[in-house]
Coordinates of C-alpha atoms in Angstrom, one line a residue:
Chain C
X182 CA 24.6 -1.7 64.0
X183 CA 21.2 -3.1 64.8
X184 CA 19.3 0.0 63.8
X185 CA 17.7 -0.9 60.6
X186 CA 16.6 -4.5 61.4
X187 CA 15.2 -3.4 64.7
X188 CA 13.4 -0.5 63.0
X189 CA 11.8 -3.0 60.8
X190 CA 10.7 -5.0 63.8
X191 CA 9.4 -1.9 65.5
X192 CA 7.3 -0.9 62.6
X193 CA 5.5 -4.2 62.6
X194 CA 5.0 -4.5 66.4
X195 CA 3.7 -1.0 67.2
X196 CA 1.4 -1.1 70.2
X197 CA 0.7 1.9 72.3
X198 CA 0.8 1.6 76.1
X199 CA 0.6 4.6 78.4
X200 CA 3.3 3.1 80.7
X201 CA 6.0 3.1 78.0
X202 CA 7.8 6.4 78.4
X203 CA 10.5 5.5 75.7
X204 CA 10.5 2.4 73.5
X205 CA 12.9 0.9 71.0
X206 CA 15.6 3.3 69.7
X207 CA 17.6 4.6 72.6
X208 CA 20.2 2.9 74.9
X209 CA 17.4 1.6 77.1
X210 CA 13.6 1.6 77.3
X211 CA 12.0 3.8 79.9
X212 CA 9.0 2.2 81.6
X213 CA 6.6 3.3 84.3
X214 CA 5.7 0.4 86.7
X215 CA 2.2 0.6 88.2
X216 CA 2.3 1.7 91.8
X217 CA 1.9 -1.0 94.4
X218 CA 2.4 -4.0 92.0
X219 CA 5.2 -6.5 91.9
X220 CA 7.0 -7.0 88.6
X221 CA 7.3 -10.6 87.2
X222 CA 10.2 -11.0 84.8
X223 CA 11.1 -14.1 82.7
X224 CA 13.6 -14.8 79.9
X225 CA 13.7 -17.7 77.5
X226 CA 15.8 -18.5 74.5
X227 CA 14.8 -20.5 71.4
X228 CA 17.6 -22.0 69.3
X229 CA 17.1 -23.3 65.8
X230 CA 17.3 -27.1 65.7
X231 CA 17.0 -27.3 69.5
X232 CA 13.7 -25.5 70.3
X233 CA 12.2 -25.3 66.8
X234 CA 12.9 -27.5 63.8
X235 CA 15.0 -26.1 60.9
X236 CA 12.5 -24.8 58.3
X237 CA 9.9 -23.6 60.8
X238 CA 8.0 -20.7 59.3
X239 CA 9.4 -17.4 60.8
X240 CA 5.8 -16.3 61.8
X241 CA 5.6 -19.4 64.0
X242 CA 9.0 -18.8 65.6
X243 CA 8.0 -15.2 66.4
X244 CA 4.7 -16.4 67.9
X245 CA 6.3 -19.3 69.9
X246 CA 9.2 -17.1 71.2
X247 CA 6.6 -14.8 72.8
X248 CA 4.3 -17.7 73.8
X249 CA 6.8 -19.6 75.9
X250 CA 7.6 -16.4 77.8
X251 CA 4.0 -15.4 78.3
X252 CA 3.4 -19.0 79.6
X253 CA 6.0 -18.2 82.3
X254 CA 4.0 -15.1 83.3
X255 CA 0.8 -17.1 83.2
X256 CA 2.3 -19.7 85.6
X257 CA 2.9 -16.8 88.0
X258 CA -0.6 -15.3 87.6
X259 CA 0.9 -12.1 86.2
X260 CA -0.7 -9.7 83.7
X261 CA 1.7 -9.3 80.7
X262 CA 2.9 -5.8 79.8
X263 CA 6.3 -5.4 78.1
X264 CA 8.7 -7.5 76.1
X265 CA 12.3 -7.2 74.8
X266 CA 13.7 -9.3 71.9
X267 CA 17.3 -10.2 71.2
X268 CA 17.5 -11.7 67.7
X269 CA 20.5 -13.4 66.2
X270 CA 20.5 -14.3 62.5
X271 CA 23.3 -15.7 60.2
X272 CA 22.5 -12.9 57.7
X273 CA 20.2 -10.0 57.3
X274 CA 17.1 -11.7 55.9
X275 CA 14.2 -9.2 55.5
X276 CA 11.5 -11.9 54.9
X277 CA 12.5 -13.8 57.9
X278 CA 12.6 -10.7 60.1
X279 CA 9.3 -9.5 58.9
X280 CA 7.6 -12.9 59.4
X281 CA 9.1 -13.2 62.9
X282 CA 7.9 -9.7 63.8
X283 CA 4.4 -10.4 62.4
X284 CA 4.0 -13.7 64.4
X285 CA 5.3 -11.9 67.5
X286 CA 3.0 -9.0 67.0
X287 CA -0.1 -11.2 66.4
X288 CA 0.2 -12.8 69.9
X289 CA 1.5 -9.6 71.5
X290 CA -1.6 -7.7 70.4
X291 CA -3.9 -10.4 72.0
X292 CA -2.3 -9.7 75.3
X293 CA -1.6 -6.0 74.9
X294 CA 2.2 -6.6 75.2
X295 CA 4.4 -3.8 73.9
X296 CA 7.8 -4.6 72.4
X297 CA 10.0 -1.9 74.1
X298 CA 13.5 -3.0 73.3
X299 CA 15.6 -5.2 71.2
X300 CA 19.0 -6.1 69.9
X301 CA 19.9 -7.7 66.5
X302 CA 23.2 -9.5 66.0
X303 CA 24.8 -11.7 63.5
X304 CA 25.3 -15.3 64.5
X305 CA 23.6 -18.7 64.6
X306 CA 19.8 -18.4 64.4
X307 CA 18.3 -17.9 67.9
X308 CA 16.2 -15.5 69.8
X309 CA 15.9 -14.5 73.5
X310 CA 12.8 -12.9 74.7
X311 CA 12.2 -11.2 78.0
X312 CA 8.7 -10.4 79.3
X313 CA 7.5 -8.3 82.2
X314 CA 4.1 -8.6 83.9
X315 CA 2.4 -7.2 87.0
X316 CA 1.0 -9.0 90.0
X317 CA -0.5 -7.6 93.2
X318 CA 1.9 -8.1 96.2
X319 CA 1.8 -11.6 97.7
X320 CA -0.6 -12.9 95.0
X321 CA 1.8 -14.4 92.6
X322 CA 1.5 -18.2 92.0
X323 CA 4.8 -19.8 92.8
X324 CA 5.9 -23.4 92.7
X325 CA 6.4 -23.6 96.4
X326 CA 2.9 -23.7 98.0
X327 CA 1.6 -27.2 97.4
X328 CA 0.5 -29.2 100.5
X329 CA -0.4 -32.9 101.0
X330 CA -4.0 -33.4 100.1
X331 CA -4.1 -30.7 97.4
X332 CA -5.7 -31.7 94.1
X333 CA -3.4 -31.6 91.0
X334 CA -4.9 -30.1 87.9
X335 CA -3.7 -29.4 84.4
X336 CA -5.3 -27.0 81.8
X337 CA -6.1 -28.0 78.3
X338 CA -4.5 -31.2 76.9
X339 CA -1.0 -32.8 77.1
X340 CA 1.2 -34.6 74.6
X341 CA 0.0 -32.8 71.4
X342 CA 3.2 -30.8 70.9
X343 CA 5.3 -33.9 71.4
X344 CA 3.1 -35.7 68.8
X345 CA 3.6 -32.8 66.4
X346 CA 7.4 -33.0 66.9
X347 CA 7.3 -36.7 66.1
X348 CA 5.6 -35.9 62.9
X349 CA 8.0 -33.1 62.0
X350 CA 11.0 -35.4 62.8
X351 CA 9.5 -37.9 60.3
X352 CA 9.2 -40.9 62.6
X353 CA 5.7 -40.9 61.2
X354 CA 5.8 -38.5 58.2
X355 CA 3.8 -35.3 58.5
X356 CA 0.9 -35.3 56.1
X357 CA -0.4 -31.7 55.6
X358 CA -3.7 -33.0 54.2
X359 CA -4.4 -34.9 57.5
X360 CA -6.4 -32.7 59.9
X361 CA -5.1 -34.6 63.0
X362 CA -1.5 -34.1 61.8
X363 CA -2.2 -30.4 61.3
X364 CA -3.7 -30.1 64.8
X365 CA -0.7 -31.7 66.4
X366 CA 1.7 -29.5 64.4
X367 CA -0.2 -26.4 65.5
X368 CA 0.2 -27.5 69.2
X369 CA 4.0 -27.6 68.6
X370 CA 4.3 -24.4 66.5
X371 CA 1.6 -22.2 68.0
X372 CA 1.2 -22.9 71.7
X373 CA -1.4 -20.9 73.5
X374 CA -0.1 -19.4 76.7
X375 CA -2.7 -19.7 79.4
X376 CA -2.6 -16.1 80.6
X377 CA -6.2 -15.7 81.4
X378 CA -6.3 -19.0 83.3
X379 CA -3.3 -18.0 85.3
X380 CA -5.0 -14.8 86.3
X381 CA -8.1 -16.7 87.3
X382 CA -6.1 -19.0 89.5
X383 CA -4.9 -16.3 91.8
X384 CA -6.3 -16.8 95.2
X385 CA -7.2 -20.4 94.4
X386 CA -4.1 -22.4 93.3
X387 CA -1.5 -23.2 96.0
X388 CA 1.2 -23.7 93.5
X389 CA 1.6 -23.5 89.7
X390 CA 4.1 -24.2 86.9
X391 CA 3.8 -24.3 83.2
X392 CA 4.4 -27.6 81.3
X393 CA 7.4 -26.8 79.1
X394 CA 9.7 -29.8 79.8
X395 CA 6.9 -32.4 80.2
X396 CA 4.4 -33.1 82.9
X397 CA 6.5 -35.5 84.9
X398 CA 9.5 -33.2 84.8
X399 CA 7.6 -30.0 85.6
X400 CA 5.3 -31.5 88.3
X401 CA 8.5 -32.9 89.7
X402 CA 9.9 -29.3 89.9
X403 CA 6.7 -28.1 91.6
X404 CA 6.9 -31.0 94.1
X405 CA 10.6 -30.3 94.8
X406 CA 10.0 -26.6 95.4
X407 CA 7.0 -27.4 97.7
X408 CA 8.7 -30.2 99.6
X409 CA 6.0 -32.8 98.7
X410 CA 5.3 -35.7 96.4
X411 CA 2.4 -36.3 93.9
X412 CA 0.4 -39.3 92.9
X413 CA -1.2 -39.1 89.5
X414 CA -3.5 -41.2 87.4
X415 CA -2.0 -41.7 84.0
X416 CA -5.5 -42.6 82.7
X417 CA -6.9 -39.3 83.8
X418 CA -4.5 -37.2 81.7
X419 CA -6.3 -35.1 79.1
X420 CA -5.0 -36.2 75.7
X421 CA -6.0 -34.5 72.4
X422 CA -8.2 -36.9 70.3
X423 CA -5.9 -36.2 67.3
X424 CA -3.0 -37.6 69.3
X425 CA -4.8 -40.8 70.2
X426 CA -6.0 -41.1 66.6
X427 CA -2.6 -40.8 65.1
X428 CA -0.4 -42.7 67.6
X429 CA -2.9 -44.9 69.6
X430 CA -3.8 -44.7 73.2
X431 CA -0.7 -46.1 74.8
X432 CA 1.7 -43.9 73.0
X433 CA -0.6 -40.9 73.5
X434 CA -0.5 -41.5 77.3
X435 CA 3.3 -41.8 77.2
X436 CA 3.6 -38.5 75.3
X437 CA 1.2 -36.8 77.7
X438 CA 3.3 -37.9 80.6
X439 CA 6.7 -37.0 79.2
X440 CA 6.4 -34.8 76.1
X441 CA 7.3 -31.2 76.4
X442 CA 6.3 -27.9 74.8
X443 CA 2.5 -28.0 75.6
X444 CA 2.7 -24.8 77.7
X445 CA -0.4 -25.8 79.7
X446 CA -0.5 -24.9 83.4
X447 CA -0.1 -27.6 86.0
X448 CA -1.3 -26.4 89.4
X449 CA -2.5 -27.6 92.9
X450 CA -5.6 -26.5 94.8
X451 CA -6.6 -27.2 98.4
X452 CA -9.7 -29.4 98.4
X453 CA -12.0 -26.7 99.8
X454 CA -11.1 -24.3 97.0
X455 CA -11.7 -26.7 94.0
X456 CA -15.2 -25.5 93.4
X457 CA -14.3 -21.8 93.5
X458 CA -11.3 -22.4 91.2
X459 CA -13.5 -24.2 88.7
X460 CA -15.9 -21.3 88.7
X461 CA -13.2 -18.8 88.2
X462 CA -11.7 -20.7 85.4
X463 CA -15.0 -21.2 83.7
X464 CA -15.6 -17.4 83.8
X465 CA -12.6 -17.0 81.4
X466 CA -13.5 -20.0 79.3
X467 CA -10.8 -22.0 80.9
X468 CA -10.9 -25.7 81.6
X469 CA -8.8 -27.9 83.8
X470 CA -8.7 -31.7 84.5
X471 CA -7.9 -33.2 87.8
X472 CA -5.0 -35.7 87.3
X473 CA -3.9 -36.5 90.8
X474 CA -3.2 -35.5 94.4
X475 CA -0.3 -34.1 96.4
X476 CA 1.1 -36.5 99.0
X477 CA 3.7 -36.4 101.7
X478 CA 7.2 -37.4 100.6
X479 CA 8.8 -36.6 97.3
X480 CA 8.7 -37.5 93.6
X481 CA 5.8 -38.1 91.2
X482 CA 4.2 -41.6 91.3
X483 CA 1.3 -43.3 89.6
X484 CA -1.9 -44.2 91.5
X485 CA -0.7 -47.8 92.2
X486 CA 2.4 -46.1 93.7
X487 CA 4.9 -47.3 91.1
X488 CA 7.4 -44.6 90.2
X489 CA 6.9 -43.1 86.7
X490 CA 10.0 -43.1 84.6
X491 CA 10.2 -39.9 82.6
X492 CA 10.9 -41.1 79.1
X493 CA 12.7 -38.5 77.1
X494 CA 10.0 -36.5 75.5
X495 CA 10.5 -33.1 73.9
X496 CA 13.7 -31.5 72.8
X497 CA 17.0 -32.6 74.0
X498 CA 18.0 -29.6 76.2
X499 CA 20.7 -30.2 78.8
X500 CA 21.4 -30.1 82.5
X501 CA 24.7 -30.5 84.2
Chain G
X214 CA 16.1 -28.6 81.8
X215 CA 18.1 -25.6 82.8
X216 CA 17.9 -26.3 86.5
X217 CA 21.3 -27.6 87.3
X218 CA 23.4 -25.2 85.2
X219 CA 21.4 -22.2 86.4
X220 CA 21.7 -23.4 90.0
X221 CA 25.5 -23.3 89.5
X222 CA 25.3 -19.8 88.3
X223 CA 23.0 -18.8 91.1
X224 CA 25.4 -20.1 93.7
X225 CA 28.2 -18.0 92.3
X226 CA 26.3 -14.8 91.9
X227 CA 24.4 -14.5 95.2
X228 CA 23.7 -10.9 96.0
X229 CA 20.9 -9.9 98.4
X230 CA 18.7 -7.0 97.5
X231 CA 15.6 -6.1 99.5
X232 CA 13.6 -5.4 96.3
X233 CA 14.0 -9.0 95.0
X234 CA 10.9 -10.9 96.3
X235 CA 11.7 -14.1 94.4
X236 CA 14.9 -14.8 92.4
X237 CA 16.1 -17.6 90.1
X238 CA 14.2 -20.8 90.4
X239 CA 10.5 -20.2 89.6
X240 CA 8.8 -19.5 86.4
X241 CA 9.6 -15.8 86.7
X242 CA 11.4 -13.5 89.1
X243 CA 9.3 -11.2 91.4
X244 CA 10.6 -7.8 91.8
X245 CA 9.5 -4.7 93.7
X246 CA 10.2 -1.5 91.7
X247 CA 10.8 1.6 93.8
X248 CA 7.9 3.9 94.1
X249 CA 8.0 7.0 91.8
X250 CA 10.9 5.9 89.7
X251 CA 11.1 5.0 86.0
X252 CA 12.5 1.6 85.0
X253 CA 15.3 1.6 82.4
X254 CA 15.6 -1.8 80.6
X255 CA 18.2 -2.9 78.1
X256 CA 19.1 -6.2 76.4
X257 CA 22.3 -7.1 74.6
X258 CA 23.6 -10.3 73.0
X259 CA 27.2 -11.5 72.7
X260 CA 28.0 -14.2 70.2
X261 CA 31.3 -16.1 70.1
X262 CA 33.3 -15.0 67.1
X263 CA 31.2 -12.0 66.6
X264 CA 31.4 -10.1 69.9
X265 CA 34.2 -11.9 71.5
X266 CA 37.0 -13.9 69.9
X267 CA 37.1 -17.7 70.2
X268 CA 39.2 -18.6 73.1
X269 CA 38.3 -15.6 75.2
X270 CA 38.5 -16.6 78.9
X271 CA 34.9 -17.3 80.3
X272 CA 35.5 -14.8 83.1
X273 CA 36.1 -12.0 80.6
X274 CA 33.0 -13.0 78.7
X275 CA 30.8 -13.0 81.9
X276 CA 32.2 -9.6 82.8
X277 CA 31.8 -8.1 79.3
X278 CA 28.3 -9.5 78.9
X279 CA 27.2 -7.5 82.0
X280 CA 29.5 -4.5 81.2
X281 CA 28.0 -3.8 77.8
X282 CA 24.5 -3.8 79.3
X283 CA 25.5 -1.7 82.3
X284 CA 27.0 0.7 79.8
X285 CA 23.5 1.1 78.3
X286 CA 22.1 2.0 81.7
X287 CA 25.0 4.4 82.3
X288 CA 24.1 6.1 79.0
X289 CA 20.6 6.7 80.4
X290 CA 21.8 7.9 83.8
X291 CA 20.1 5.0 85.5
X292 CA 21.1 3.2 88.7
X293 CA 21.6 -0.5 88.0
X294 CA 19.5 -3.0 90.0
X295 CA 18.6 -6.4 88.4
X296 CA 19.9 -8.6 85.6
X297 CA 18.7 -11.8 83.8
X298 CA 21.0 -14.0 81.8
X299 CA 20.2 -16.4 79.0
X300 CA 23.2 -18.6 78.3
X301 CA 23.5 -20.9 75.3
X302 CA 26.4 -23.4 75.2
X303 CA 27.2 -26.3 72.8
X304 CA 27.6 -28.6 75.7
X305 CA 27.4 -28.5 79.5
X306 CA 30.8 -27.3 80.5
X307 CA 31.2 -26.7 84.2
X308 CA 34.5 -24.8 84.0
X309 CA 33.1 -22.4 81.4
X310 CA 29.9 -21.8 83.3
X311 CA 31.7 -21.2 86.6
X312 CA 34.2 -18.8 85.0
X313 CA 31.4 -17.0 83.2
X314 CA 29.4 -16.7 86.5
X315 CA 32.5 -15.5 88.4
X316 CA 33.3 -12.8 85.9
X317 CA 29.6 -11.7 85.9
X318 CA 29.5 -11.7 89.7
X319 CA 32.7 -9.6 90.0
X320 CA 31.2 -6.7 88.1
X321 CA 27.7 -7.3 89.4
X322 CA 29.0 -6.9 93.0
X323 CA 30.7 -3.6 92.2
X324 CA 27.3 -2.2 91.1
X325 CA 25.0 -4.1 93.5
X326 CA 23.3 -5.9 90.6
X327 CA 21.3 -9.0 91.5
X328 CA 21.0 -11.8 89.0
X329 CA 17.3 -12.6 89.3
X330 CA 16.6 -14.9 86.4
X331 CA 18.1 -17.0 83.7
X332 CA 17.8 -19.7 81.1
X333 CA 20.4 -22.1 79.9
X334 CA 20.0 -23.9 76.6
X335 CA 22.1 -26.0 74.2
X336 CA 23.2 -24.4 71.0
X337 CA 26.0 -22.2 69.6
X338 CA 27.9 -20.3 72.3
X339 CA 26.2 -17.0 73.0
X340 CA 24.6 -15.1 75.8
X341 CA 21.9 -12.5 76.2
X342 CA 21.8 -10.3 79.2
X343 CA 19.0 -8.0 80.3
X344 CA 19.5 -5.2 82.9
X345 CA 17.1 -3.1 84.8
X346 CA 17.9 0.2 86.4
X347 CA 16.0 3.1 88.1
X348 CA 15.9 6.8 87.2
X349 CA 13.7 9.6 88.6
X350 CA 10.9 10.6 86.2
X351 CA 12.0 12.9 83.4
X352 CA 15.7 12.7 84.4
X353 CA 16.9 10.0 82.0
X354 CA 19.6 10.9 79.5
X355 CA 18.3 10.2 76.0
X356 CA 19.9 10.6 72.6
X357 CA 17.4 13.2 71.6
X358 CA 18.2 16.4 73.5
X359 CA 21.3 17.9 71.8
X360 CA 21.0 21.5 70.5
X361 CA 23.3 23.5 68.2
X362 CA 26.0 25.1 70.3
X363 CA 26.2 22.3 72.9
X364 CA 29.7 21.0 73.6
X365 CA 30.5 17.4 72.8
X366 CA 32.4 15.4 75.4
X367 CA 33.6 11.8 75.8
X368 CA 34.6 10.0 79.0
X369 CA 37.9 8.1 79.3
X370 CA 39.7 7.2 76.1
X371 CA 38.8 5.9 72.7
X372 CA 40.3 3.3 70.3
X373 CA 41.9 1.0 72.9
X374 CA 39.4 -1.8 72.5
X375 CA 39.8 -1.7 68.7
X376 CA 43.5 -1.8 69.2
X377 CA 43.2 -4.8 71.4
X378 CA 41.0 -6.5 68.8
X379 CA 43.7 -5.9 66.2
X380 CA 46.2 -7.6 68.4
X381 CA 43.9 -10.6 69.1
X382 CA 43.2 -10.9 65.4
X383 CA 46.9 -11.1 64.8
X384 CA 47.4 -8.3 62.4
X385 CA 50.1 -7.4 64.9
X386 CA 50.5 -10.5 67.1
X387 CA 49.5 -10.1 70.7
X388 CA 52.5 -10.3 73.0
X389 CA 51.5 -11.1 76.6
X390 CA 54.8 -9.8 77.9
X391 CA 54.2 -6.3 76.4
X392 CA 52.5 -4.0 78.9
X393 CA 50.9 -1.9 76.2
X394 CA 49.5 -5.0 74.5
X395 CA 48.0 -6.2 77.8
X396 CA 46.4 -2.7 78.4
X397 CA 44.7 -2.7 75.0
X398 CA 43.6 -6.3 75.4
X399 CA 42.0 -5.4 78.8
X400 CA 40.1 -2.5 77.1
X401 CA 38.6 -5.1 74.8
X402 CA 37.9 -7.9 77.3
X403 CA 37.1 -5.9 80.4
X404 CA 35.4 -2.7 79.5
X405 CA 34.4 -0.4 82.4
X406 CA 30.8 0.7 82.2
X407 CA 30.7 4.4 83.1
X408 CA 27.8 4.0 85.6
X409 CA 28.9 6.6 88.1
X410 CA 29.6 9.1 85.3
X411 CA 26.2 8.5 83.8
X412 CA 24.5 9.3 87.2
X413 CA 26.7 12.4 87.6
X414 CA 25.6 13.7 84.2
X415 CA 21.9 13.8 85.1
X416 CA 20.7 17.4 85.0
X417 CA 23.8 18.4 83.0
X418 CA 24.0 16.5 79.8
X419 CA 21.4 17.3 77.1
X420 CA 22.0 14.0 75.3
X421 CA 24.1 10.9 75.9
X422 CA 25.0 7.6 74.2
X423 CA 27.5 4.9 74.9
X424 CA 30.3 4.2 72.4
X425 CA 29.8 0.6 71.4
X426 CA 29.9 0.8 67.6
X427 CA 32.5 3.5 67.4
X428 CA 32.5 7.3 68.0
X429 CA 31.5 8.3 64.5
X430 CA 28.6 5.8 64.3
X431 CA 27.3 6.5 67.8
X432 CA 27.7 10.2 67.8
X433 CA 25.9 9.9 64.4
X434 CA 23.0 8.1 66.1
X435 CA 22.9 10.8 68.8
X436 CA 22.8 13.6 66.1
X437 CA 20.1 11.8 64.1
X438 CA 17.9 11.4 67.2
X439 CA 18.4 15.1 68.2
X440 CA 18.0 16.4 64.6
X441 CA 21.4 18.1 64.6
X442 CA 24.9 17.7 63.3
X443 CA 28.3 17.7 65.0
X444 CA 31.7 19.1 64.3
X445 CA 34.6 17.3 66.0
X446 CA 38.3 17.8 66.2
X447 CA 40.1 14.5 65.5
X448 CA 43.2 15.8 67.2
X449 CA 41.3 16.3 70.4
X450 CA 40.2 12.7 70.8
X451 CA 41.5 11.2 74.0
X452 CA 43.7 8.2 72.9
X453 CA 45.4 5.7 75.3
X454 CA 49.1 6.2 75.3
X455 CA 49.4 2.4 74.8
X456 CA 47.5 2.7 71.6
X457 CA 49.7 5.4 70.2
X458 CA 52.8 3.5 71.3
X459 CA 51.8 0.3 69.6
X460 CA 50.2 1.6 66.4
X461 CA 51.5 5.2 65.9
X462 CA 49.6 8.4 66.1
X463 CA 47.7 8.3 62.8
X464 CA 46.4 4.8 63.2
X465 CA 45.5 5.5 66.8
X466 CA 43.4 8.5 65.8
X467 CA 41.7 6.4 63.2
X468 CA 40.9 3.7 65.7
X469 CA 39.6 6.3 68.2
X470 CA 37.2 7.7 65.5
X471 CA 35.9 4.4 64.2
X472 CA 36.8 1.6 66.6
X473 CA 34.0 0.0 68.6
X474 CA 33.7 -1.6 72.0
X475 CA 35.1 1.1 74.2
X476 CA 31.9 1.7 76.2
X477 CA 32.7 5.2 77.0
X478 CA 29.9 7.8 77.2
X479 CA 29.6 10.4 74.5
X480 CA 27.4 13.3 75.6
X481 CA 26.5 16.9 74.9
X482 CA 26.3 19.8 77.4
X483 CA 24.9 23.3 76.9
X484 CA 27.8 25.8 77.2
X485 CA 26.4 27.3 80.4
X486 CA 26.4 23.9 82.2
X487 CA 30.0 22.8 81.3
X488 CA 31.5 23.9 84.6
X489 CA 28.8 22.3 86.7
X490 CA 29.1 19.1 84.7
X491 CA 32.9 18.9 85.1
X492 CA 32.5 19.4 88.9
X493 CA 29.8 16.7 89.1
X494 CA 32.1 14.3 87.1
X495 CA 35.1 15.1 89.2
X496 CA 33.1 14.3 92.4
X497 CA 32.9 10.7 91.2
X498 CA 36.5 10.6 89.9
X499 CA 35.1 10.9 86.3
X500 CA 36.9 12.6 83.5
X501 CA 35.7 13.8 80.2
X502 CA 37.4 15.4 77.2
X503 CA 35.8 18.0 75.0
X504 CA 36.0 16.8 71.4
X505 CA 33.7 19.1 69.5
X506 CA 30.5 21.1 69.1
X507 CA 26.9 20.4 68.1
X508 CA 25.9 22.4 64.9
X509 CA 22.8 22.9 62.8
X510 CA 22.3 20.4 60.1
X511 CA 23.1 16.7 60.2
X512 CA 26.1 14.3 60.2
X513 CA 29.4 14.3 61.9
X514 CA 32.1 16.4 60.4
X515 CA 35.7 17.4 61.2
X516 CA 36.6 20.9 62.3
X517 CA 37.6 21.9 58.7
X518 CA 34.1 20.8 57.7
X519 CA 35.2 17.7 55.7
X520 CA 32.9 14.8 56.3
X521 CA 34.5 12.0 58.2
X522 CA 34.2 8.6 56.6
X523 CA 33.5 5.9 59.2
X524 CA 36.1 3.2 58.5
X525 CA 35.0 -0.2 59.6
X526 CA 36.2 -0.4 63.1
X527 CA 35.1 -3.0 65.6
X528 CA 33.2 -6.2 64.9
X529 CA 31.3 -6.8 61.8
X530 CA 27.7 -6.7 63.0
X531 CA 25.0 -6.1 60.5
X532 CA 22.3 -3.8 59.5
X533 CA 19.7 -4.3 56.8

């Protein structure tokens, strides 16, 4: 039943790759993995009202759906290649589908990602996207390699997306004429997956994760997977000037610690490799800020050694 | 945020495969595709109330979610290998998650499918599943190879799932004490993906599709992709005896023509290959019934050459 909607999406997302034997339109896509590479595969779902506010422009949703998945590949140091999209909509809405496909295609083109498969169904508005990337054997960045003494870095800035969410939720009303407001909103709606930075970190980072749930939560996951703790300096966190301008320094730091949806990379580097890592990042116009150090033990603490309570930042997802 | 739910699922779906370098728990799975094979990838979403009735046991939903995806691989003649699951639930419900994982695992084990990634989010009850399979280059069964004169076959029986749906929807109330009712309900809730039949058809079938939307619709897709038409004999359709018993012969034939969700394979075979195909199918305990012939032109017609109207069968998905 999905044929016509998916055809619409296909037309707007055409991107030729030699390794796609058969794309959208049959029972499955047929792909040719490159010889001698590992395949990195990730899936993420975005639900209206949970991962993006009601009324978000479809183009932004399409962009963000792909961005959060490419961010997972970036965190592995993988080169993106193929994506599949499962789209659920309450009713066939051509304008929404077109916008979504256009936003998706815009980011896909930047990273030479081909949409090779899809499914459209009727139901509450949500989308699941799957991405595939390549990485040479043994070179993937996992969460598990951090050792005591490693330096902790983060790319870009933190807290901006959470600030944008606050504006959207109207705690402080969003003012489209305000440049700082627009900058924060863009951090929420149009995150930039750090794909090139992730590739540059191969061979340098000992562990890596993308910041989707908030720095404290995600660095906590990295530490748990590596069997270590971390000590961070809350004053060292890179915060967008727009965030500080709109919310003040204290709130900005809090959002940088706990706010989600920034899709920056948080990674660890052995002290001897820091210089080489910075050079590799600079070569791809990447930038990272040192925010702390890996220590023995467990958990994420501030420099003075107090534990940092993770205030609820981004969206209210759930655990069990 | 998905960590604890997904851990629960992981524990219940453990299956070791040597080609899984890194499974659930990092930003992406790391997989090792077999050298010299093509990768077949499919995605399908199931939404509560659209693809399964409210109140369907979670075990059946987990089974069916994987089954409909494996059916796509079967239709390509691919050997299943890896799956990812994106699960959206209104609230963290351990019993539901456990049941779902158990139903998924039961079918996954049968086909040596490893669950390598997942995402759990809060939202309306739905799940997207992605499956990966392998197929030797050039040997995949597509929809596009049927030629005039080819025989049209279908595996198993048709219409049973649509009959089960009628019972669930209460047009004729479901009676759990009635063996025929239970048989039809099982066709709806626990479809059998024809994986082994799909593999046996490689080198014999000229085109293949799985029957998810109903025979007329899906054979129509196959004909459109191949640029041909088909003539079928409605009286030759294999119908479950339970279906005929409960609904009568005329309604049974109608459901077999138009009802969805049977997940049988509909395929075409050049006349000279029919014997070899039947032997290959028999070797895997498969069975197929000849239901018609591919002809020049387009569309699916009955033997007497009247066009067959596709009555609305299964679920009300949408096109645009």
